[in-house]
Amino acid sequence: MYKILFFLFLVFMHLQSNAESLKLRSPLSDTVKLREVMVVSNIPLDDKDILNFYRTNQFSTLDNINARLGGLSLIKRGAYALEPQMNGFSGGQLNVTIDGMKMFGACTDKMDPVTSYIEPTNLKMIKLKSGTNGSENGCNIGGSMDMTLQEPTLNTKQSNFASIAFGYESVSQSRNILFSTGLGNKKWAWMADGVYRKTENYRAGNEQIIPFTQFEKTNVHSALKFSPDKINSFKADILYDMANNVGYPALPMDVSLAKASLFALEFQRKAKIQLKAKLYFNQIIHVMDDSKRDSLYLLKVKPVGKSDSVYMRMDMPGKSSTLGAYFQMRIPWNENNHLTIKVDNYSNYSIAEMTMHMRYAGFAPEPPMYMQTWPAMLRNVAGIYVENSTYLSPKLVLTANARMDYNVDNLQSEYGQQQFSIFNYTLEKVQGKLIKSINFVAQYDFTNDLTLTTTLGHSERMPTIGERLGFYLFNAYDGYDYIGNPYMKTEKSNFVKMDFQFTNPVIKINISPSISFLNDYIMGITDFNIQAMNFYANGIRVYTNVPSAKLFSTDLQLLYTPVQNISAFWLSKFTYGEINHTEVMPLIPPLKNIIAIQYQKDELQVQAECETALAQNRINSNYGESKTPAFTVFNIKGAYGFTLSKVSMNFSAGITNLFNKAYYEHLDWGRIYRPGRSLELYLKMSY
Amino acid sequence: MKTNILNITIALLISVMFFSCKDDVETTKVNSLEGLIKLEEGYAIGAAAKVEVWGKKNFFMGYNNLTVVLLDSINPTDTLKDAHIYFQPLMTMPQTTGMPMKHACPVENPNEMAMNGVFPGAVAFVMPSMGGAWNLGIYVHNHKNDKSATVNFEVTVDNPPTTVMSVFTSQSPDSAKLVLSLLQPQAPKVGMNDIEFTIHRKASMMEWPADSTYTIEITPEMPSMGHGSPNNVNPVHVGNGHYKGKVNFTMTGEWKINVAVKKDGTTVSKNVYFNITF
Ligand SMILES: [Cu+2]
């Protein structure tokens, strides 16, 4: 239910900020704002107007928020750690950063997207850019998602605060505690926020309890800011996130530990020329666990001299550490031109191992079998980004940006080198590559109400470590073992996007179609010459550059306010993908709509929301897809705020999946039913 | 992260040091007996030579790399570098009735001229000592004094924990008895490994010549998981009954290498395999 509220505000703010941009025509105005409004979906979670509103919805997960964002869909493998997909792009095709800081999951099976280590309560803002234009923090083709962390505020009314909130969801007996606190004076400010969540297996709409959907997590973030004067400031951030006992019903194993820690130091100077410098380190440790699964497998073919049933356990730890820094300058070099220059460098070290322990019923254990599914690799990327905005006339703004990244992959593991000799590769220890991105954006105001923004871009991206050096990675979706290609070419995209925005006090509409023409698209192609490793795998797929692919995507966002207390919202997302002009691109969601109506009077809010998706019949069965039926789900929620002797209280209650519908979405792996009807209660006290 | 960068730096420094020392290593005399143990020693009295037999471990059923060291029996600090050496292994198997059965096994005699002061050769023992008694005779023709003699060692041939030799009767019309030995990999690793076999044919009880007329096909398999490995290269004859190819292991664990020995395209072996666990 809070989802709706949130969504409403996202749309609202989005359109609102667009409206504002119309007023910000003066070339002397803040470049940041102008630039962002032009090409970014900006979601200011802590805007003063929605502060209270947002806080009442703090206990929604980041996944819930992402599900409501234009262009975003979620790939679901369990109740936790959903993987964002933007306009059909996911994984290594997206730039997911935290304040521009790079961070990479440590799971070979994509169980830990970076978003799973961040909680909404840690965040101030999420910035989305689509297509090739999302390359501010690294060359990429699918878009970017930059999450800005909450920061302490100096010497304002909001500097000193404390709040605690409790939430409960009946469907999974989910218990949530959130806290947030801050202190500040003229020069120093400090804040901390955190979450503890514990959920049990949830119940689906058909009353069935879905096993392995439990999880437990703790998240703490703290920041300290020092500002010697009005212009300069220093900030330090620490973020720690730990999830335990996370179930993944769609995968053959769970996660016993997923742990992230992040440290960052920042310097900012807000003069006419704005400077920002950042130094950071983060580390992710990911330990998979199949000890709770039924580890007895019955074999189709009985091995000679063994039994036909085998107990199998796999130890699969992964680790990813990133050390990086960037320096950024924004220069208004004349009245009509604003320039941004950013230089950055990061090094990521990743390794993932697998040791299999097998024991045939009635036999002594087999010797342990070890391999490096991601052989230890150090990837260093040094980049430079330049962007210039020119205000040609009061109606027309042109922006051009370009980025170059020099990528060096240094294979640290001799073991990995040896592993790949199997496929007749003589692996170079060090591989360097220069990759580029360039984009042009034109924003034109036809009238005060109507704005058209056009983006043209070209970009490429490096293959991920899994796509380059992955070694027998089991994909539970299509049932194949995946192998990397050490000499994979970069994936390239030519991108066109149109943004139509119509804004007046009663109705606000945003339609944003985009198309990406992809070359050397990276996907797994079946290799019949190589045998699968897992006895439950269907075969082997080798990551390969296929000549061409296409992704078309469009969003419709509409906000209608016929009378003062009532608003209606409508969001539609549609994506269409094909490979080599003939084949259906797998894992593309069908048309999805979210429609919500909100009534607000004083401290009372009531909302109703309807979520629908069409059936997805356009599928690629070679890649494990099957058709997904359409569904409609209703949610309702109410919230009421009051003050009790200086403590402001906010109480909300809602019912999600009102009619207890048993359904799943097309991107849900394993076709596992989503939660059924759930009562949600939430109480927040703040001082 | 920092430690990794540090590690690379250290590795680079070490490799630089290593390469700069390499010349010195090559000028000093290679110790041909490094990693070997002395298995036997005795005197070939008539040839005035002390005979030492060195190997990696005690004699076993399979292809044994044996290094012979010849010393002047009068002046034992003087190594002999020019001699003919013949291995003359002999197995005596007592029979329940009649005369004991005697047979030899395949050998590879060392070259006349010593290599780095020693005489490397090989003996492929075709059975362990359990069924009878092995005698390893070493005939020495000392070119220094042009005298010859034989020294005899009563040796124990172990049955190795993992089989590295298969002695079988060919499924061909001539019913030849073949000795297939696995020489490599000796230190198996994940990735591509050299694999080497020898094939010897029993011509008579005493003659076991190398045979180059067969072809070998290998199929590695991980029996516990039921999968194999890709891109293996079947061994081809490289001379003197030796066949060399490549075998790939995708992970550690227990591997089984199925071997098909073929003559003129027809498989003549039956269910021959070797286990390799690492
Ligand atoms: Cu994982």
Coordinates of N, CA and C in Angstrom, one line a residue, chain B residues 57-251:
Chain B
K57 N 60.4 -43.5 -6.6 CA 59.9 -44.2 -5.5 C 60.2 -45.7 -5.8
N58 N 59.9 -46.6 -4.9 CA 60.3 -48.0 -5.1 C 59.6 -48.5 -6.3
F59 N 60.2 -49.6 -6.9 CA 59.6 -50.2 -8.1 C 58.1 -50.5 -7.9
F60 N 57.4 -50.3 -9.0 CA 56.0 -50.6 -8.9 C 55.5 -51.2 -10.3
M61 N 54.4 -51.8 -10.3 CA 53.8 -52.3 -11.5 C 53.4 -51.1 -12.4
G62 N 54.1 -51.0 -13.5 CA 53.9 -49.8 -14.4 C 55.2 -49.4 -15.0
Y63 N 55.2 -48.3 -15.6 CA 56.4 -47.8 -16.3 C 57.2 -47.0 -15.3
N64 N 58.4 -47.6 -15.0 CA 59.4 -47.0 -14.0 C 60.5 -46.3 -14.7
N65 N 60.6 -45.0 -14.5 CA 61.8 -44.3 -14.9 C 62.9 -44.6 -14.0
L66 N 64.0 -45.2 -14.5 CA 65.1 -45.6 -13.7 C 66.3 -45.0 -14.2
T67 N 67.1 -44.4 -13.2 CA 68.4 -43.8 -13.6 C 69.5 -44.6 -13.0
V68 N 70.4 -45.0 -13.9 CA 71.6 -45.8 -13.5 C 72.8 -44.8 -13.4
V69 N 73.5 -45.0 -12.3 CA 74.7 -44.2 -12.0 C 75.8 -45.3 -12.0
L70 N 76.9 -45.1 -12.8 CA 78.0 -46.0 -12.8 C 79.2 -45.3 -12.2
L71 N 79.8 -46.0 -11.3 CA 81.0 -45.4 -10.6 C 82.2 -46.4 -10.8
D72 N 83.4 -45.9 -10.9 CA 84.5 -46.8 -11.0 C 84.7 -47.5 -9.7
S73 N 84.7 -48.8 -9.7 CA 84.7 -49.6 -8.4 C 86.0 -49.4 -7.6
I74 N 87.0 -49.0 -8.3 CA 88.3 -48.8 -7.6 C 88.4 -47.4 -7.1
N75 N 88.0 -46.4 -7.9 CA 88.0 -45.0 -7.5 C 86.5 -44.5 -7.5
P76 N 85.8 -44.7 -6.4 CA 84.3 -44.5 -6.5 C 83.9 -43.0 -6.7
T77 N 84.9 -42.1 -6.6 CA 84.6 -40.7 -6.9 C 84.5 -40.4 -8.4
D78 N 85.0 -41.4 -9.2 CA 85.0 -41.2 -10.7 C 83.8 -41.8 -11.3
T79 N 83.0 -41.0 -11.9 CA 81.7 -41.5 -12.6 C 82.1 -41.9 -14.0
L80 N 81.5 -43.0 -14.3 CA 81.7 -43.5 -15.7 C 80.6 -42.9 -16.6
K81 N 81.1 -42.5 -17.8 CA 80.2 -41.7 -18.6 C 80.0 -42.4 -20.0
D82 N 80.7 -43.5 -20.2 CA 80.6 -44.1 -21.5 C 80.4 -45.6 -21.2
A83 N 79.2 -46.2 -21.5 CA 79.0 -47.6 -21.2 C 77.7 -48.1 -21.9
H84 N 77.7 -49.3 -22.2 CA 76.4 -50.0 -22.6 C 75.7 -50.5 -21.4
I85 N 74.4 -50.2 -21.3 CA 73.7 -50.8 -20.1 C 72.4 -51.4 -20.7
Y86 N 72.2 -52.7 -20.3 CA 71.0 -53.3 -20.6 C 70.2 -53.7 -19.4
F87 N 69.0 -53.4 -19.4 CA 68.1 -53.9 -18.3 C 67.7 -55.3 -18.6
Q88 N 67.8 -56.2 -17.6 CA 67.4 -57.6 -17.9 C 66.5 -58.0 -16.7
P89 N 65.2 -57.5 -16.7 CA 64.3 -57.9 -15.6 C 63.8 -59.3 -15.9
L90 N 63.7 -60.1 -14.8 CA 63.2 -61.4 -15.0 C 62.3 -61.8 -13.8
M91 N 61.1 -62.3 -14.2 CA 60.1 -62.7 -13.1 C 60.1 -64.2 -13.1
T92 N 60.2 -64.7 -11.9 CA 60.1 -66.2 -11.8 C 58.9 -66.5 -11.0
M93 N 58.0 -67.3 -11.7 CA 56.7 -67.6 -11.0 C 56.6 -69.1 -10.7
P94 N 56.6 -69.4 -9.5 CA 56.6 -70.9 -9.2 C 55.2 -71.4 -9.6
Q95 N 55.2 -72.6 -10.3 CA 54.0 -73.2 -10.7 C 53.7 -74.4 -9.8
T96 N 52.4 -74.7 -9.7 CA 52.0 -75.8 -8.8 C 52.6 -77.1 -9.4
T97 N 52.7 -77.2 -10.7 CA 53.3 -78.4 -11.3 C 54.4 -78.0 -12.2
G98 N 55.4 -78.7 -12.2 CA 56.5 -78.5 -13.2 C 57.4 -77.4 -12.9
M99 N 58.0 -76.9 -14.0 CA 59.1 -75.9 -13.9 C 58.4 -74.5 -13.6
P100 N 59.1 -73.7 -12.9 CA 58.6 -72.3 -12.7 C 58.6 -71.6 -14.0
M101 N 57.6 -70.7 -14.1 CA 57.5 -69.9 -15.4 C 58.4 -68.7 -15.2
K102 N 59.1 -68.3 -16.3 CA 60.0 -67.2 -16.3 C 59.6 -66.2 -17.4
H103 N 59.6 -65.0 -17.1 CA 59.4 -64.0 -18.2 C 60.0 -62.7 -17.9
A104 N 60.2 -61.9 -18.9 CA 60.8 -60.6 -18.8 C 59.7 -59.5 -18.8
C105 N 60.0 -58.3 -19.2 CA 59.0 -57.2 -19.3 C 59.6 -56.1 -20.2
P106 N 58.8 -55.2 -20.7 CA 59.4 -54.1 -21.6 C 60.4 -53.3 -20.9
V107 N 61.5 -52.9 -21.6 CA 62.5 -52.1 -21.1 C 62.9 -51.0 -22.1
E108 N 63.4 -49.9 -21.6 CA 64.0 -48.9 -22.5 C 65.4 -48.7 -22.0
N109 N 66.4 -49.2 -22.7 CA 67.8 -49.2 -22.3 C 68.4 -47.8 -22.4
P110 N 69.3 -47.4 -21.5 CA 69.8 -46.0 -21.6 C 70.8 -45.9 -22.8
N111 N 71.0 -44.7 -23.2 CA 72.0 -44.4 -24.3 C 73.4 -44.8 -23.8
E112 N 74.3 -45.0 -24.8 CA 75.7 -45.3 -24.5 C 76.4 -44.2 -23.8
M113 N 76.1 -43.0 -24.1 CA 76.7 -41.9 -23.5 C 75.8 -41.3 -22.4
A114 N 76.4 -41.1 -21.2 CA 75.7 -40.6 -20.1 C 75.1 -39.2 -20.4
M115 N 73.9 -39.0 -19.8 CA 73.4 -37.6 -19.9 C 73.6 -37.0 -18.6
N116 N 74.3 -35.8 -18.6 CA 74.6 -35.1 -17.3 C 75.2 -36.1 -16.3
G117 N 76.0 -37.1 -16.8 CA 76.7 -38.0 -15.8 C 75.9 -39.2 -15.4
V118 N 74.6 -39.3 -15.9 CA 73.9 -40.5 -15.5 C 73.2 -41.1 -16.7
F119 N 72.7 -42.3 -16.5 CA 72.1 -43.1 -17.6 C 70.6 -43.3 -17.3
P120 N 69.7 -42.4 -17.9 CA 68.3 -42.6 -17.7 C 67.7 -43.7 -18.6
G121 N 66.8 -44.5 -18.1 CA 66.2 -45.5 -18.9 C 64.9 -45.9 -18.2
A122 N 64.2 -47.0 -18.6 CA 63.0 -47.3 -18.0 C 62.7 -48.8 -18.1
V123 N 62.0 -49.3 -17.1 CA 61.6 -50.7 -17.1 C 60.1 -50.7 -16.7
A124 N 59.3 -51.4 -17.6 CA 57.8 -51.4 -17.3 C 57.5 -52.8 -16.7
F125 N 57.5 -52.9 -15.4 CA 57.1 -54.1 -14.7 C 55.7 -54.5 -15.0
V126 N 55.4 -55.7 -15.5 CA 54.1 -56.0 -15.9 C 53.2 -56.7 -14.8
M127 N 53.9 -57.0 -13.7 CA 53.1 -57.5 -12.6 C 53.8 -57.2 -11.3
P128 N 53.1 -57.1 -10.2 CA 53.8 -56.9 -8.9 C 54.5 -58.2 -8.4
S129 N 55.3 -58.0 -7.4 CA 56.1 -59.2 -6.8 C 55.2 -60.2 -6.2
M130 N 53.9 -60.0 -6.0 CA 53.1 -60.9 -5.3 C 53.1 -62.3 -5.9
G131 N 53.0 -62.3 -7.3 CA 52.8 -63.6 -8.0 C 54.2 -64.3 -8.2
G132 N 55.3 -63.8 -7.7 CA 56.5 -64.4 -8.0 C 57.7 -63.5 -7.5
A133 N 58.9 -63.7 -8.0 CA 60.0 -62.9 -7.6 C 60.6 -62.2 -8.8
W134 N 60.8 -60.9 -8.7 CA 61.4 -60.1 -9.7 C 62.9 -60.0 -9.4
N135 N 63.7 -60.2 -10.5 CA 65.1 -60.0 -10.4 C 65.4 -59.0 -11.5
L136 N 66.1 -57.9 -11.1 CA 66.5 -56.9 -12.1 C 68.0 -57.0 -12.4
G137 N 68.3 -57.6 -13.5 CA 69.7 -57.8 -13.9 C 70.1 -56.5 -14.7
I138 N 71.3 -56.0 -14.4 CA 71.8 -54.9 -15.2 C 73.2 -55.3 -15.8
Y139 N 73.1 -55.4 -17.1 CA 74.4 -55.7 -17.8 C 75.1 -54.4 -18.1
V140 N 76.4 -54.4 -17.8 CA 77.2 -53.2 -18.0 C 78.4 -53.6 -18.9
H141 N 78.5 -52.9 -19.9 CA 79.8 -53.0 -20.8 C 80.5 -51.7 -20.6
N142 N 81.5 -51.7 -19.8 CA 82.3 -50.5 -19.4 C 83.3 -50.2 -20.5
H143 N 83.0 -49.1 -21.2 CA 83.8 -48.8 -22.4 C 85.2 -48.3 -22.0
K144 N 85.4 -47.9 -20.7 CA 86.7 -47.4 -20.3 C 87.7 -48.6 -20.3
N145 N 87.3 -49.8 -19.8 CA 88.2 -50.9 -19.8 C 87.8 -52.0 -20.7
D146 N 86.7 -51.8 -21.5 CA 86.2 -52.7 -22.4 C 85.9 -54.1 -21.8
K147 N 85.3 -54.0 -20.5 CA 85.0 -55.3 -19.9 C 83.5 -55.2 -19.6
S148 N 82.9 -56.4 -19.5 CA 81.4 -56.4 -19.2 C 81.1 -57.4 -18.1
A149 N 80.0 -57.1 -17.4 CA 79.5 -58.0 -16.4 C 78.1 -57.6 -16.0
T150 N 77.4 -58.5 -15.3 CA 76.0 -58.2 -14.9 C 75.9 -58.2 -13.4
V151 N 75.1 -57.2 -12.9 CA 74.8 -57.2 -11.5 C 73.3 -57.6 -11.4
N152 N 73.0 -58.3 -10.4 CA 71.6 -58.7 -10.2 C 71.0 -58.2 -8.9
F153 N 69.8 -57.6 -9.0 CA 69.2 -57.2 -7.8 C 67.9 -57.9 -7.6
E154 N 67.6 -58.4 -6.4 CA 66.3 -59.0 -6.1 C 65.4 -57.8 -5.7
V155 N 64.5 -57.5 -6.5 CA 63.7 -56.3 -6.2 C 62.3 -56.6 -5.9
T156 N 61.6 -55.7 -5.1 CA 60.2 -55.9 -4.8 C 59.4 -54.9 -5.6
V157 N 58.5 -55.4 -6.4 CA 57.7 -54.5 -7.3 C 56.3 -54.3 -6.6
D158 N 56.0 -53.1 -6.2 CA 54.8 -52.8 -5.5 C 53.6 -52.8 -6.4
N159 N 52.4 -53.1 -5.8 CA 51.2 -52.9 -6.6 C 50.7 -51.5 -6.2
P160 N 50.8 -50.5 -7.1 CA 50.5 -49.1 -6.7 C 49.0 -48.9 -6.4
P161 N 48.8 -47.9 -5.5 CA 47.4 -47.7 -5.1 C 46.4 -47.4 -6.2
T162 N 46.9 -46.6 -7.2 CA 46.2 -46.4 -8.4 C 46.9 -47.0 -9.6
T163 N 46.2 -47.8 -10.3 CA 46.7 -48.6 -11.4 C 47.2 -47.6 -12.5
V164 N 48.4 -47.9 -13.0 CA 49.0 -47.1 -14.1 C 49.4 -47.9 -15.3
M165 N 49.0 -49.2 -15.3 CA 49.3 -50.1 -16.4 C 48.2 -51.1 -16.6
S166 N 48.0 -51.4 -17.9 CA 47.0 -52.4 -18.2 C 47.7 -53.4 -19.1
V167 N 47.7 -54.7 -18.7 CA 48.2 -55.7 -19.5 C 47.0 -56.5 -20.0
F168 N 46.8 -56.6 -21.3 CA 45.6 -57.2 -21.8 C 45.9 -58.0 -23.1
T169 N 45.0 -58.9 -23.4 CA 45.1 -59.6 -24.7 C 44.3 -58.9 -25.8
S170 N 44.9 -58.6 -26.8 CA 44.3 -57.9 -27.9 C 43.1 -58.7 -28.5
Q171 N 42.0 -58.0 -28.8 CA 40.8 -58.6 -29.3 C 41.0 -58.8 -30.8
S172 N 42.2 -59.0 -31.3 CA 42.4 -59.1 -32.7 C 42.8 -60.6 -33.0
P173 N 42.8 -60.9 -34.3 CA 43.0 -62.4 -34.6 C 44.3 -62.9 -34.1
D174 N 45.4 -62.0 -34.0 CA 46.7 -62.5 -33.5 C 46.7 -62.7 -32.0
S175 N 45.7 -62.2 -31.3 CA 45.6 -62.3 -29.8 C 46.9 -61.9 -29.1
A176 N 47.5 -60.8 -29.6 CA 48.7 -60.3 -29.1 C 48.5 -59.9 -27.6
K177 N 49.5 -60.1 -26.8 CA 49.4 -59.6 -25.4 C 50.1 -58.2 -25.4
L178 N 49.3 -57.2 -25.0 CA 49.8 -55.8 -25.0 C 50.0 -55.3 -23.6
V179 N 51.0 -54.4 -23.5 CA 51.2 -53.7 -22.2 C 51.0 -52.2 -22.5
L180 N 50.0 -51.7 -21.9 CA 49.7 -50.2 -22.0 C 50.0 -49.6 -20.7
S181 N 51.0 -48.6 -20.7 CA 51.4 -47.9 -19.5 C 51.0 -46.5 -19.6
L182 N 50.6 -45.9 -18.5 CA 50.3 -44.5 -18.4 C 51.5 -43.8 -17.7
L183 N 52.1 -42.9 -18.5 CA 53.3 -42.2 -18.0 C 53.0 -40.8 -17.4
Q184 N 52.1 -40.2 -18.0 CA 51.7 -38.8 -17.6 C 50.2 -38.7 -17.7
P185 N 49.6 -37.7 -17.0 CA 50.2 -36.7 -16.1 C 50.6 -37.3 -14.7
Q186 N 51.8 -36.9 -14.3 CA 52.2 -37.3 -13.0 C 51.8 -36.3 -11.9
A187 N 51.7 -35.1 -12.2 CA 51.1 -34.1 -11.3 C 49.9 -33.4 -11.9
P188 N 48.8 -34.1 -11.9 CA 47.6 -33.6 -12.6 C 47.1 -32.3 -12.0
K189 N 46.6 -31.4 -12.9 CA 46.1 -30.1 -12.5 C 44.8 -29.8 -13.2
V190 N 44.0 -28.9 -12.7 CA 42.9 -28.5 -13.4 C 43.3 -27.7 -14.7
G191 N 42.7 -28.0 -15.8 CA 43.1 -27.4 -17.1 C 43.7 -28.5 -18.0
M192 N 44.5 -28.0 -18.9 CA 45.1 -29.0 -19.9 C 46.3 -29.6 -19.4
N193 N 46.4 -30.9 -19.6 CA 47.5 -31.7 -19.1 C 48.1 -32.6 -20.3
D194 N 49.4 -32.8 -20.3 CA 49.9 -33.7 -21.2 C 49.6 -35.1 -20.8
I195 N 49.2 -36.0 -21.7 CA 49.0 -37.4 -21.3 C 49.9 -38.2 -22.2
E196 N 50.5 -39.2 -21.6 CA 51.5 -40.0 -22.4 C 51.3 -41.5 -22.0
F197 N 51.3 -42.3 -23.1 CA 51.2 -43.8 -22.9 C 52.4 -44.4 -23.6
T198 N 52.7 -45.7 -23.2 CA 53.6 -46.5 -24.1 C 52.8 -47.8 -24.4
I199 N 53.0 -48.3 -25.5 CA 52.5 -49.7 -25.9 C 53.6 -50.6 -26.2
H200 N 53.7 -51.7 -25.5 CA 54.6 -52.8 -25.8 C 53.9 -54.1 -26.1
R201 N 54.4 -54.9 -27.0 CA 53.8 -56.1 -27.3 C 54.7 -57.3 -26.9
K202 N 54.0 -58.3 -26.4 CA 54.8 -59.5 -25.9 C 55.1 -60.3 -27.2
A203 N 56.4 -60.3 -27.6 CA 56.7 -61.1 -28.8 C 57.1 -62.6 -28.3
S204 N 57.7 -62.7 -27.2 CA 58.0 -64.0 -26.6 C 58.1 -63.7 -25.1
M205 N 58.4 -64.8 -24.3 CA 58.5 -64.6 -22.9 C 59.6 -63.5 -22.6
M206 N 60.6 -63.5 -23.4 CA 61.8 -62.6 -23.1 C 61.8 -61.3 -23.9
E207 N 61.0 -61.2 -24.9 CA 61.0 -60.1 -25.8 C 59.7 -59.3 -25.8
W208 N 59.8 -58.0 -25.4 CA 58.6 -57.2 -25.3 C 58.9 -55.9 -26.0
P209 N 58.9 -55.9 -27.3 CA 59.3 -54.7 -28.0 C 58.2 -53.6 -28.0
A210 N 58.6 -52.4 -28.2 CA 57.7 -51.2 -28.4 C 56.9 -51.4 -29.7
D211 N 55.7 -50.9 -29.7 CA 54.8 -51.1 -30.9 C 54.2 -49.8 -31.2
S212 N 54.4 -49.4 -32.5 CA 53.9 -48.1 -32.9 C 52.7 -48.2 -33.9
T213 N 52.2 -49.4 -34.0 CA 51.1 -49.6 -35.0 C 49.7 -49.5 -34.5
Y214 N 49.6 -49.0 -33.3 CA 48.2 -48.9 -32.7 C 47.8 -47.4 -32.7
T215 N 46.6 -47.1 -32.5 CA 46.1 -45.8 -32.2 C 45.4 -45.8 -30.8
I216 N 45.4 -44.7 -30.2 CA 44.8 -44.6 -28.8 C 43.7 -43.5 -28.8
E217 N 42.6 -43.8 -28.3 CA 41.5 -42.8 -28.1 C 41.2 -42.7 -26.6
I218 N 41.2 -41.5 -26.1 CA 40.9 -41.3 -24.7 C 39.6 -40.6 -24.5
T219 N 38.8 -41.0 -23.4 CA 37.6 -40.3 -23.1 C 37.6 -40.1 -21.6
P220 N 38.0 -38.9 -21.1 CA 38.0 -38.7 -19.7 C 36.5 -38.5 -19.2
E221 N 36.3 -38.8 -17.9 CA 35.0 -38.9 -17.4 C 35.1 -38.6 -15.9
M222 N 34.2 -37.9 -15.3 CA 34.1 -37.7 -13.9 C 33.0 -38.7 -13.5
P223 N 33.3 -39.9 -13.0 CA 32.2 -40.9 -12.8 C 31.2 -40.4 -11.8
S224 N 31.6 -39.7 -10.7 CA 30.7 -39.3 -9.7 C 29.6 -38.4 -10.2
M225 N 30.0 -37.5 -11.2 CA 29.0 -36.5 -11.8 C 28.5 -36.9 -13.1
G226 N 29.1 -37.9 -13.8 CA 28.7 -38.3 -15.0 C 29.0 -37.4 -16.2
H227 N 30.0 -36.5 -16.0 CA 30.3 -35.7 -17.2 C 31.8 -35.9 -17.6
G228 N 32.1 -35.4 -18.7 CA 33.5 -35.6 -19.2 C 34.1 -34.2 -19.3
S229 N 35.0 -34.0 -20.2 CA 35.6 -32.7 -20.5 C 35.8 -32.5 -21.9
P230 N 35.8 -31.3 -22.4 CA 35.9 -31.0 -23.8 C 37.3 -30.9 -24.3
N231 N 37.5 -31.0 -25.6 CA 38.7 -30.6 -26.3 C 39.9 -31.5 -25.9
N232 N 39.7 -32.8 -25.7 CA 40.9 -33.6 -25.4 C 41.5 -34.0 -26.7
V233 N 42.8 -34.2 -26.7 CA 43.6 -34.6 -27.9 C 44.0 -36.0 -27.8
N234 N 43.6 -36.9 -28.7 CA 44.0 -38.3 -28.6 C 45.5 -38.4 -28.8
P235 N 46.1 -39.3 -28.0 CA 47.6 -39.5 -28.2 C 47.9 -40.0 -29.5
V236 N 49.1 -39.5 -30.1 CA 49.6 -40.1 -31.3 C 51.0 -40.6 -31.1
H237 N 51.4 -41.5 -31.9 CA 52.7 -42.1 -31.7 C 53.8 -41.1 -32.0
V238 N 54.8 -41.0 -31.0 CA 55.9 -40.0 -31.2 C 57.2 -40.7 -31.3
G239 N 57.2 -42.0 -31.3 CA 58.5 -42.7 -31.4 C 58.7 -43.7 -30.2
N240 N 59.3 -44.8 -30.5 CA 59.7 -45.8 -29.5 C 58.5 -46.3 -28.7
G241 N 57.4 -46.4 -29.3 CA 56.2 -46.9 -28.6 C 55.5 -45.9 -27.6
H242 N 56.0 -44.7 -27.7 CA 55.4 -43.6 -26.9 C 54.3 -42.9 -27.7
Y243 N 53.2 -42.6 -27.0 CA 52.0 -41.9 -27.6 C 51.7 -40.7 -26.7
K244 N 51.6 -39.5 -27.4 CA 51.4 -38.3 -26.6 C 50.1 -37.6 -27.0
G245 N 49.4 -37.1 -26.0 CA 48.2 -36.3 -26.4 C 47.9 -35.3 -25.2
K246 N 46.6 -34.8 -25.2 CA 46.3 -33.8 -24.1 C 45.0 -34.3 -23.5
V247 N 45.0 -34.1 -22.1 CA 43.7 -34.5 -21.4 C 43.3 -33.2 -20.6
N248 N 42.0 -33.0 -20.5 CA 41.5 -31.8 -19.8 C 40.7 -32.2 -18.6
F249 N 41.0 -31.5 -17.5 CA 40.2 -31.7 -16.3 C 39.6 -30.4 -15.9
T250 N 38.2 -30.4 -15.8 CA 37.5 -29.2 -15.5 C 37.5 -28.8 -14.0
M251 N 37.9 -29.8 -13.1 CA 37.8 -29.5 -11.7 C 38.7 -30.5 -11.0

